[in-house]
Coordinates of C-alpha atoms in Angstrom, one line a residue:
Chain A
M23 CA 50.0 2.8 -3.9
Y24 CA 47.0 3.5 -1.5
L25 CA 44.2 1.9 -3.6
K26 CA 45.1 -0.9 -5.9
I27 CA 42.5 -2.7 -8.0
N28 CA 43.9 -6.0 -9.4
H29 CA 42.3 -7.9 -12.3
I30 CA 38.7 -7.4 -11.3
S31 CA 36.1 -9.3 -13.3
K32 CA 32.4 -9.5 -12.8
T33 CA 29.6 -11.2 -14.7
F34 CA 25.8 -10.9 -14.2
G35 CA 24.2 -13.8 -15.9
K36 CA 25.7 -13.9 -19.4
E37 CA 26.8 -10.3 -19.4
Q38 CA 30.4 -9.5 -18.5
V39 CA 30.2 -6.2 -16.7
L40 CA 33.8 -5.8 -15.7
Q41 CA 36.7 -7.4 -17.6
D42 CA 40.1 -7.9 -16.0
L43 CA 40.1 -4.4 -14.6
S44 CA 43.2 -3.0 -12.9
F45 CA 44.3 0.5 -11.8
T46 CA 46.0 2.2 -8.9
L47 CA 45.4 5.5 -7.1
E48 CA 47.6 7.4 -4.6
A49 CA 46.2 8.7 -1.3
H50 CA 44.4 12.1 -1.2
R51 CA 43.8 12.1 -5.0
M52 CA 40.6 12.3 -6.9
L53 CA 40.2 10.0 -9.9
S54 CA 37.5 10.9 -12.4
I55 CA 36.1 8.0 -14.2
L56 CA 34.2 8.9 -17.4
G57 CA 31.8 6.5 -18.8
R58 CA 28.4 6.0 -20.4
S59 CA 25.4 4.3 -18.7
G60 CA 25.9 0.6 -18.6
S61 CA 29.7 0.8 -18.9
G62 CA 30.2 -0.9 -15.5
K63 CA 31.0 2.2 -13.4
T64 CA 28.5 1.5 -10.6
T65 CA 29.4 -2.2 -10.4
L66 CA 33.1 -1.2 -10.0
L67 CA 32.3 1.2 -7.2
K68 CA 30.1 -1.3 -5.4
I69 CA 32.8 -3.9 -5.5
I70 CA 35.3 -1.5 -4.0
A71 CA 32.7 -0.6 -1.3
G72 CA 32.1 -4.2 -0.5
L73 CA 28.5 -4.2 -1.7
E74 CA 29.2 -6.6 -4.5
M75 CA 31.7 -9.4 -4.7
P76 CA 34.0 -9.7 -7.8
D77 CA 34.1 -13.0 -9.6
S78 CA 37.9 -12.7 -9.6
G79 CA 40.5 -10.1 -8.7
T80 CA 41.3 -8.2 -5.5
V81 CA 40.8 -4.8 -4.0
E82 CA 43.8 -3.6 -2.0
L83 CA 43.7 -0.6 0.3
N84 CA 46.8 0.6 2.0
G85 CA 48.5 -2.7 1.4
K86 CA 45.6 -4.8 2.8
T87 CA 43.4 -7.0 0.7
M88 CA 39.8 -6.0 1.3
N89 CA 37.9 -8.8 -0.5
E90 CA 36.9 -10.6 2.7
V91 CA 36.3 -7.4 4.7
P92 CA 32.5 -6.7 5.0
A93 CA 31.3 -3.3 3.8
H94 CA 30.6 -1.9 7.3
L95 CA 34.2 -2.5 8.3
R96 CA 35.9 -1.1 5.2
N97 CA 35.3 2.6 6.0
I98 CA 34.7 3.2 2.3
V99 CA 31.7 5.3 1.8
Y100 CA 29.6 5.0 -1.4
L101 CA 27.4 7.9 -2.4
Y102 CA 24.5 7.2 -4.8
Q103 CA 23.3 9.4 -7.6
E104 CA 20.7 10.7 -5.3
P105 CA 21.4 12.0 -1.8
L106 CA 19.3 9.2 -0.1
L107 CA 19.0 11.1 3.1
F108 CA 17.4 8.9 5.8
P109 CA 13.8 10.2 5.6
H110 CA 13.0 9.8 9.3
L111 CA 16.1 11.8 10.5
N112 CA 16.6 15.6 10.3
A113 CA 19.7 17.1 8.7
F114 CA 21.7 17.0 11.9
E115 CA 20.9 13.4 12.6
N116 CA 21.6 12.4 9.0
V117 CA 25.1 13.9 9.3
A118 CA 25.6 12.5 12.8
F119 CA 24.5 9.0 11.7
G120 CA 28.0 7.5 11.2
L121 CA 29.3 9.0 14.5
R122 CA 26.4 7.5 16.4
L123 CA 27.3 4.1 14.9
R124 CA 30.8 4.5 16.3
K125 CA 29.3 5.3 19.7
L126 CA 31.2 8.6 20.2
P127 CA 30.4 10.7 23.3
E128 CA 27.4 12.9 22.8
T129 CA 29.4 16.1 23.2
D130 CA 31.8 15.0 20.4
I131 CA 29.0 14.1 18.1
H132 CA 27.3 17.4 18.7
Q133 CA 30.5 19.4 18.2
K134 CA 31.7 17.5 15.1
T135 CA 28.2 17.5 13.4
T136 CA 27.7 21.2 14.1
E137 CA 31.1 22.0 12.7
M138 CA 30.4 19.9 9.6
L139 CA 27.0 21.6 9.0
E140 CA 28.7 25.0 9.4
S141 CA 31.4 24.1 6.9
L142 CA 28.6 23.1 4.5
E143 CA 26.8 26.4 5.1
L144 CA 23.9 24.4 6.6
G145 CA 24.1 25.6 10.2
D146 CA 20.6 27.1 10.1
Q147 CA 19.1 24.0 8.4
S148 CA 20.1 21.4 11.0
K149 CA 16.6 20.8 12.3
K150 CA 15.0 20.4 8.9
M151 CA 13.7 17.1 7.6
P152 CA 15.0 15.9 4.2
G153 CA 11.7 16.9 2.5
Q154 CA 12.2 20.5 3.6
L155 CA 15.6 20.9 2.0
S156 CA 16.4 21.9 -1.6
G157 CA 18.2 19.5 -3.9
G158 CA 21.5 21.2 -3.4
Q159 CA 21.1 21.2 0.4
R160 CA 20.2 17.5 0.4
Q161 CA 23.3 16.7 -1.5
R162 CA 25.4 18.8 0.9
V163 CA 24.0 16.9 3.8
A164 CA 24.8 13.7 2.0
F165 CA 28.5 14.9 1.7
G166 CA 28.6 15.9 5.3
R167 CA 27.3 12.5 6.4
A168 CA 30.0 10.8 4.3
L169 CA 32.9 13.1 5.2
I170 CA 32.3 13.2 8.9
V171 CA 33.3 9.6 9.3
E172 CA 36.6 10.4 7.6
P173 CA 36.4 7.5 5.1
Q174 CA 39.5 5.9 3.7
V175 CA 38.0 6.2 0.2
L176 CA 35.0 8.2 -1.0
L177 CA 33.1 6.7 -3.9
L178 CA 30.8 9.1 -5.8
D179 CA 28.4 7.7 -8.4
E180 CA 27.3 10.6 -10.5
P181 CA 26.4 12.7 -7.4
F182 CA 25.3 15.8 -9.3
G183 CA 23.2 14.1 -12.0
A184 CA 19.9 15.3 -10.5
L185 CA 20.9 19.0 -9.9
D186 CA 20.3 22.0 -12.1
T187 CA 23.3 23.6 -13.8
E188 CA 23.9 26.4 -11.4
T189 CA 23.6 24.2 -8.3
R190 CA 25.7 21.6 -9.9
S191 CA 28.5 24.1 -10.5
A192 CA 28.4 25.3 -6.9
M193 CA 28.4 21.7 -5.6
Q194 CA 31.4 20.8 -7.8
Q195 CA 33.4 23.6 -6.2
L196 CA 32.2 22.7 -2.7
L197 CA 33.1 19.0 -3.2
K198 CA 36.6 19.8 -4.4
R199 CA 37.1 22.1 -1.5
M200 CA 35.8 19.6 1.1
V201 CA 37.8 16.7 -0.3
A202 CA 41.0 18.7 -0.3
T203 CA 40.3 19.9 3.3
F204 CA 39.6 16.5 4.6
K205 CA 42.3 14.8 2.4
I206 CA 40.0 12.1 1.2
T207 CA 41.0 9.7 -1.6
T208 CA 38.1 9.8 -4.0
L209 CA 36.7 8.0 -7.1
F210 CA 34.4 10.3 -9.0
V211 CA 32.2 8.6 -11.6
T212 CA 30.4 10.7 -14.2
H213 CA 29.2 10.6 -17.8
D214 CA 29.7 14.3 -18.1
L215 CA 33.0 15.1 -19.9
K216 CA 33.4 18.6 -18.5
E217 CA 32.6 17.5 -15.0
A218 CA 35.1 14.7 -15.2
L219 CA 37.9 17.1 -16.3
L220 CA 36.9 19.7 -13.7
M221 CA 36.8 17.3 -10.8
G222 CA 39.6 14.8 -11.3
D223 CA 43.3 15.1 -10.4
E224 CA 43.6 12.0 -12.5
M225 CA 41.5 10.7 -15.4
A226 CA 40.2 7.3 -16.5
L227 CA 37.8 6.2 -19.2
M228 CA 35.4 3.2 -18.9
Q229 CA 34.0 1.5 -21.9
G230 CA 32.3 -2.0 -22.0
G231 CA 33.6 -3.1 -18.7
I232 CA 37.2 -2.1 -19.4
L233 CA 38.9 0.8 -17.7
K234 CA 41.8 2.8 -19.1
K235 CA 43.6 5.2 -16.7
Y236 CA 45.7 8.0 -18.3
E237 CA 49.1 9.1 -17.2
T238 CA 48.2 12.8 -17.6
K239 CA 45.2 14.9 -18.3
A240 CA 46.7 15.8 -21.7
A241 CA 46.8 12.1 -22.6
F242 CA 43.1 11.9 -21.7
V243 CA 42.3 14.9 -23.8
Q244 CA 44.2 13.6 -26.8
D245 CA 42.5 10.2 -26.8
A246 CA 39.7 10.3 -29.4
R247 CA 37.6 7.8 -27.4
T248 CA 37.1 10.3 -24.6
G249 CA 35.1 12.7 -26.8
V250 CA 37.2 15.8 -25.9
G251 CA 38.2 16.3 -29.6
E252 CA 34.6 16.2 -30.7
E253 CA 33.7 18.7 -28.0
V254 CA 36.4 21.1 -29.0
A255 CA 35.5 20.7 -32.7
F256 CA 31.8 21.5 -31.8
W257 CA 32.7 24.8 -30.1
A258 CA 35.3 25.7 -32.8
A259 CA 32.6 25.2 -35.4
L260 CA 30.5 27.8 -33.6
G261 CA 33.5 30.1 -33.6
I262 CA 33.6 30.1 -29.8
G263 CA 36.5 27.8 -29.0
N264 CA 39.9 27.6 -30.5
Chain B
M10 CA -16.6 16.2 -2.8
A11 CA -20.4 16.5 -2.1
L12 CA -20.8 12.8 -3.3
F13 CA -17.9 11.7 -1.0
L14 CA -19.4 13.5 2.0
G15 CA -22.9 12.1 1.1
L16 CA -21.6 8.6 1.0
T17 CA -19.3 8.7 4.0
A18 CA -19.8 11.6 6.5
L19 CA -23.6 11.9 6.1
P20 CA -24.5 8.2 7.1
L21 CA -22.0 8.4 9.9
A22 CA -23.5 11.7 11.2
F23 CA -27.0 10.3 10.9
G24 CA -26.0 7.1 12.8
I25 CA -24.4 9.1 15.6
G26 CA -27.3 11.5 15.7
Y27 CA -29.9 8.7 15.9
S28 CA -27.7 6.9 18.6
L29 CA -27.6 10.1 20.6
L30 CA -31.4 10.6 20.4
H31 CA -32.0 6.9 21.3
S32 CA -29.5 7.0 24.2
T33 CA -31.1 10.1 25.7
G34 CA -34.6 8.6 25.4
L35 CA -35.7 10.9 22.6
A36 CA -36.2 8.1 19.9
G37 CA -36.7 4.4 19.6
I38 CA -39.2 1.9 20.9
G39 CA -40.4 2.8 24.4
S40 CA -38.7 6.2 24.4
E41 CA -39.4 7.9 27.7
G42 CA -38.5 11.5 27.0
F43 CA -35.1 13.2 27.6
T44 CA -33.0 11.4 30.2
L45 CA -29.3 10.9 31.0
R46 CA -30.0 7.9 33.0
H47 CA -28.5 5.5 30.5
W48 CA -25.4 7.5 30.0
G49 CA -24.9 7.7 33.8
S50 CA -25.4 3.9 34.0
V51 CA -22.8 3.2 31.4
L52 CA -20.3 5.7 32.5
T53 CA -20.4 4.9 36.2
G54 CA -20.6 1.1 35.7
S55 CA -17.5 -1.0 35.1
E56 CA -18.8 -3.1 32.2
F57 CA -18.1 -0.6 29.4
W58 CA -14.7 0.4 30.7
R59 CA -13.6 -3.2 31.2
S60 CA -14.8 -3.9 27.7
L61 CA -13.0 -0.9 26.2
G62 CA -9.8 -1.8 28.0
F63 CA -10.1 -5.4 26.9
S64 CA -10.6 -4.3 23.3
C65 CA -7.5 -2.1 23.5
W66 CA -5.6 -5.0 25.0
V67 CA -6.6 -7.4 22.3
A68 CA -5.8 -4.9 19.5
A69 CA -2.5 -3.9 21.0
C70 CA -1.3 -7.5 21.5
S71 CA -2.5 -8.6 18.1
I72 CA -0.9 -5.6 16.3
G73 CA 2.3 -5.8 18.4
L74 CA 2.8 -9.5 17.7
A75 CA 1.9 -9.4 14.0
L76 CA 4.1 -6.3 13.6
G77 CA 7.1 -8.1 15.2
L78 CA 6.6 -11.2 13.1
A79 CA 6.1 -9.3 9.8
L80 CA 9.1 -7.0 10.4
A81 CA 11.3 -9.9 11.2
A82 CA 10.2 -11.7 8.1
V83 CA 10.7 -8.7 5.8
V84 CA 13.9 -7.4 7.3
R85 CA 15.6 -10.8 7.3
G86 CA 14.8 -11.5 3.6
P87 CA 12.9 -8.8 1.7
E88 CA 13.5 -10.3 -1.7
R89 CA 11.8 -13.6 -0.9
W90 CA 8.4 -11.7 -0.6
Q91 CA 8.9 -10.0 -3.9
R92 CA 9.5 -13.0 -6.2
G93 CA 9.2 -16.8 -6.0
I94 CA 6.6 -19.0 -4.4
L95 CA 6.2 -17.0 -1.2
S96 CA 5.4 -13.8 -3.1
W97 CA 2.0 -15.2 -4.1
L98 CA 1.5 -17.7 -1.3
I99 CA 1.4 -14.8 1.2
Y100 CA -1.8 -13.6 -0.4
L101 CA -3.7 -16.8 0.3
P102 CA -4.4 -16.2 4.0
L103 CA -6.0 -12.9 3.2
T104 CA -8.7 -14.7 1.3
L105 CA -9.9 -16.5 4.4
P106 CA -13.0 -15.0 6.1
A107 CA -12.6 -13.9 9.7
M108 CA -15.1 -16.6 10.8
V109 CA -13.1 -19.3 9.2
V110 CA -9.9 -18.2 10.9
A111 CA -11.7 -18.0 14.2
F112 CA -13.0 -21.6 13.7
L113 CA -9.5 -22.7 12.7
V114 CA -8.1 -21.2 15.9
F115 CA -10.9 -22.8 18.0
Q116 CA -10.2 -26.2 16.5
T117 CA -6.5 -25.8 17.2
L118 CA -6.4 -24.1 20.6
S119 CA -9.5 -25.3 22.4
G120 CA -9.3 -27.9 25.2
A121 CA -10.2 -30.7 22.8
G122 CA -8.4 -29.1 19.8
F123 CA -5.5 -30.3 17.7
A124 CA -2.8 -28.7 19.9
S125 CA -4.3 -30.3 23.1
R126 CA -4.5 -33.7 21.4
L127 CA -0.9 -33.4 20.1
V128 CA 0.6 -32.6 23.5
Y129 CA -1.5 -35.3 25.0
R130 CA -0.2 -37.8 22.4
L131 CA 3.3 -36.6 23.2
G132 CA 2.7 -37.4 26.9
L133 CA 3.1 -33.7 27.9
T134 CA -0.4 -33.5 29.4
G135 CA -2.6 -36.1 31.2
G136 CA -5.9 -34.9 29.6
I137 CA -8.0 -32.0 28.5
E138 CA -8.0 -30.4 31.9
D139 CA -4.2 -30.0 31.8
F140 CA -4.2 -28.0 28.6
P141 CA -4.2 -24.2 29.2
N142 CA -7.4 -22.3 28.7
W143 CA -6.6 -20.5 25.4
V144 CA -10.1 -20.2 23.9
N145 CA -13.0 -18.3 25.6
D146 CA -10.4 -17.2 28.1
P147 CA -10.3 -13.8 30.0
W148 CA -7.1 -12.7 28.4
G149 CA -8.3 -13.2 24.9
V150 CA -5.5 -15.5 23.8
G151 CA -7.7 -17.2 21.2
I152 CA -8.9 -13.8 19.8
I153 CA -5.3 -12.5 19.7
A154 CA -4.1 -15.7 17.9
A155 CA -6.8 -15.4 15.2
H156 CA -6.0 -11.7 14.6
V157 CA -2.3 -12.4 14.5
L158 CA -2.9 -15.1 11.9
M159 CA -4.9 -12.6 9.8
A160 CA -2.7 -9.5 10.3
T161 CA 0.8 -11.0 9.8
P162 CA 0.4 -11.8 6.1
F163 CA -1.2 -8.4 5.6
F164 CA 1.7 -6.6 7.3
I165 CA 4.3 -8.7 5.4
I166 CA 2.8 -7.6 2.1
L167 CA 2.6 -4.0 3.3
F168 CA 6.2 -3.9 4.5
S169 CA 7.5 -5.8 1.6
N170 CA 6.0 -3.3 -0.8
L171 CA 7.2 -0.3 1.3
Y172 CA 10.7 -1.9 1.4
Q173 CA 10.8 -1.8 -2.4
N174 CA 9.0 1.5 -3.0
E175 CA 11.1 3.4 -0.4
R176 CA 14.3 1.9 -1.8
L177 CA 15.2 0.5 1.6
G178 CA 17.7 -1.9 0.1
E179 CA 19.7 1.0 -1.1
Y180 CA 19.4 2.8 2.3
A181 CA 20.6 -0.4 4.0
Q182 CA 23.6 -0.5 1.7
L183 CA 24.4 3.1 2.2
A184 CA 24.2 2.6 6.0
A185 CA 26.6 -0.4 5.7
T186 CA 29.2 1.8 3.9
L187 CA 28.8 4.3 6.8
G188 CA 29.7 1.6 9.2
A189 CA 26.3 0.0 10.1
T190 CA 26.1 -3.8 10.8
A191 CA 23.0 -5.5 9.4
R192 CA 21.4 -5.3 12.8
Q193 CA 22.2 -1.6 13.2
S194 CA 20.9 -0.9 9.7
A195 CA 17.6 -2.7 10.5
R196 CA 17.2 -1.0 13.9
R197 CA 18.3 2.5 12.9
V198 CA 17.1 2.8 9.3
V199 CA 14.9 0.0 7.9
V200 CA 12.4 -0.5 10.8
P201 CA 12.0 3.2 11.6
V202 CA 11.2 4.0 8.0
L203 CA 8.8 1.1 7.6
L204 CA 7.0 2.0 10.8
R205 CA 6.9 5.7 9.9
Q206 CA 5.4 5.0 6.4
A207 CA 3.0 2.3 7.7
F208 CA 1.8 4.3 10.7
P209 CA -1.6 5.4 9.3
T210 CA -2.4 1.9 8.2
L211 CA -1.4 0.5 11.6
V212 CA -3.7 3.0 13.3
L213 CA -6.6 1.9 11.1
Y214 CA -5.8 -1.8 11.6
F215 CA -5.8 -1.2 15.3
I216 CA -9.3 0.2 15.1
F217 CA -10.4 -2.6 12.8
V218 CA -9.2 -5.2 15.4
M219 CA -10.9 -3.3 18.3
G220 CA -14.2 -3.2 16.4
S221 CA -14.0 -6.8 15.1
Y222 CA -17.1 -9.0 15.9
E223 CA -17.0 -12.5 14.5
I224 CA -13.7 -13.6 16.0
P225 CA -14.4 -12.4 19.6
L226 CA -18.0 -13.8 19.3
L227 CA -16.6 -17.3 18.7
L228 CA -13.4 -17.1 20.7
G229 CA -14.1 -14.6 23.5
S230 CA -15.2 -15.1 27.0
Q231 CA -18.5 -14.0 28.7
S232 CA -16.6 -11.4 30.6
P233 CA -14.9 -9.2 29.7
Q234 CA -16.3 -8.9 26.2
M235 CA -15.0 -6.8 23.3
V236 CA -17.0 -3.6 22.7
S237 CA -18.7 -4.9 19.5
V238 CA -19.9 -8.1 21.2
L239 CA -21.0 -6.2 24.3
T240 CA -23.0 -3.7 22.1
I241 CA -24.7 -6.3 20.1
R242 CA -25.6 -8.3 23.3
K243 CA -27.2 -5.3 24.8
L244 CA -29.1 -4.5 21.6
Q245 CA -30.5 -8.0 21.3
R246 CA -31.6 -8.4 24.9
F247 CA -35.3 -8.9 25.7
D248 CA -35.1 -6.1 28.2
L249 CA -35.8 -3.0 26.0
A250 CA -34.3 -0.8 28.7
D251 CA -30.9 -2.2 27.8
M252 CA -31.1 -1.0 24.2
P253 CA -30.3 2.7 25.0
Q254 CA -27.2 1.5 26.7
A255 CA -26.1 -0.1 23.5
Y256 CA -26.4 3.2 21.8
V257 CA -24.5 5.0 24.6
I258 CA -21.7 2.5 24.1
G259 CA -21.8 3.0 20.3
V260 CA -21.5 6.8 20.7
L261 CA -18.7 6.5 23.3
Y262 CA -16.8 4.0 21.2
T263 CA -17.1 6.2 18.1
V264 CA -15.9 9.3 20.0
F265 CA -13.0 7.3 21.4
V266 CA -12.0 5.9 18.0
V267 CA -12.3 9.2 16.1
G268 CA -10.5 11.1 18.9
A269 CA -7.7 8.6 18.9
V270 CA -7.3 8.7 15.1
V271 CA -7.3 12.5 15.0
F272 CA -4.8 12.7 17.9
L273 CA -2.4 10.1 16.5
L274 CA -2.5 11.3 12.9
R275 CA -2.1 15.0 13.8
K276 CA 0.8 14.1 16.1
K277 CA 2.4 12.2 13.2
S278 CA 1.8 15.0 10.8
G279 CA 3.3 17.4 13.3
E280 CA 6.4 15.3 13.5
R281 CA 6.8 15.3 9.7
S282 CA 6.5 19.1 9.4
L283 CA 9.0 19.6 12.3
V284 CA 11.1 22.6 11.4

């Protein structure tokens, strides 16, 4: 297995946020984790990224235990709910940020960043500052900034939460396409059932600090706790679904 | 709007207008009719330019040192300034009047001050004459020290609040996952954002230091003097012929300060709207 989470637990004060949590994920797959606010999703992602330390348990990546590896050496990129573009850098420099840290030659940085911006349909926006971009454009820049460093794992923490429905749908399609193109192993956290089903190759549910991963999407749909049954019943009652 | 202009722009315009009239011999005691003699005297002499240069030097050194200390303090441990004992202790230095700080620096750095006595006791100097001249000195060391003492806590509070409001902790974490070490994160993200957001305040503080009076009055040397001290000295001289020169200096200093502020803030706003 490419990513292996072994018996992770985490407590903040008296509150146990993660309880003996284990799962695995194969390379180049996207795992959707559905969960409500406060279910421990963000803490889990931060532990995998190296931004929080677990009280117990291990994070293994490609056979190597990562617990002692600092965040900046893991090559696991964590994207917040908001794009968090660096406000003092334009779109080009935001995307190029990770490449500059790696001290690549200037010509390589320019070429890779330009290509990335083109693939995100942002070629004509490269000189704009974050405040001059729309919400969807900012999110695309954030993806470009993450993908350009070719992360071993991409962690997405409700990345479309602040977008309107139309932009959200377009961004979901774009993300799926980009992740497939760059072959990035991804954990996608959301509280939106439809989005979870749409994005994930594999499905998991998180409740009260406990994560359950499903063998198949059908198993996820059939589990009453996921809320799929209620959703289907709602649309059926309106005479729209069947 | 009218009230704002009445309370701010009008008195300033009146002051500058009166200074212009006085400096050209059209107003004031012993006015002699229109003349540019006083302007010529100030502009061609070295005293004003040395004073202006010295004021800039003091302000630049004070702000530079205080900025460095405050940035280091906030970047190395932002949370300690948000909660705990330091979060309220840091406000205490701001309650000290400038004159008290100046007096404290005088007591500490003068030839017979605490520092001199301490190094003498430690056997590092043989007497007062061996201790460096840090008060009333031509480089303004004492003035700079006093301003650094006053500015550093202010900047720490400013940067600490900006750190929280701008969510720089999250930016730093994001930068780390993109591959940045703590040093790279500070250099490439945290410090640039703090400086960018604090820029207008830094410009205003620079002007505040340039125009300060009590501290350079107590800790400054006879020559060069900071602009404020020089202006007051000329105003209070027995020779009434010197008074118009004080008004010339006042007008020139105002033009310099307003010009610098407009230039810097417009430059900054231009950078922000870069397309």
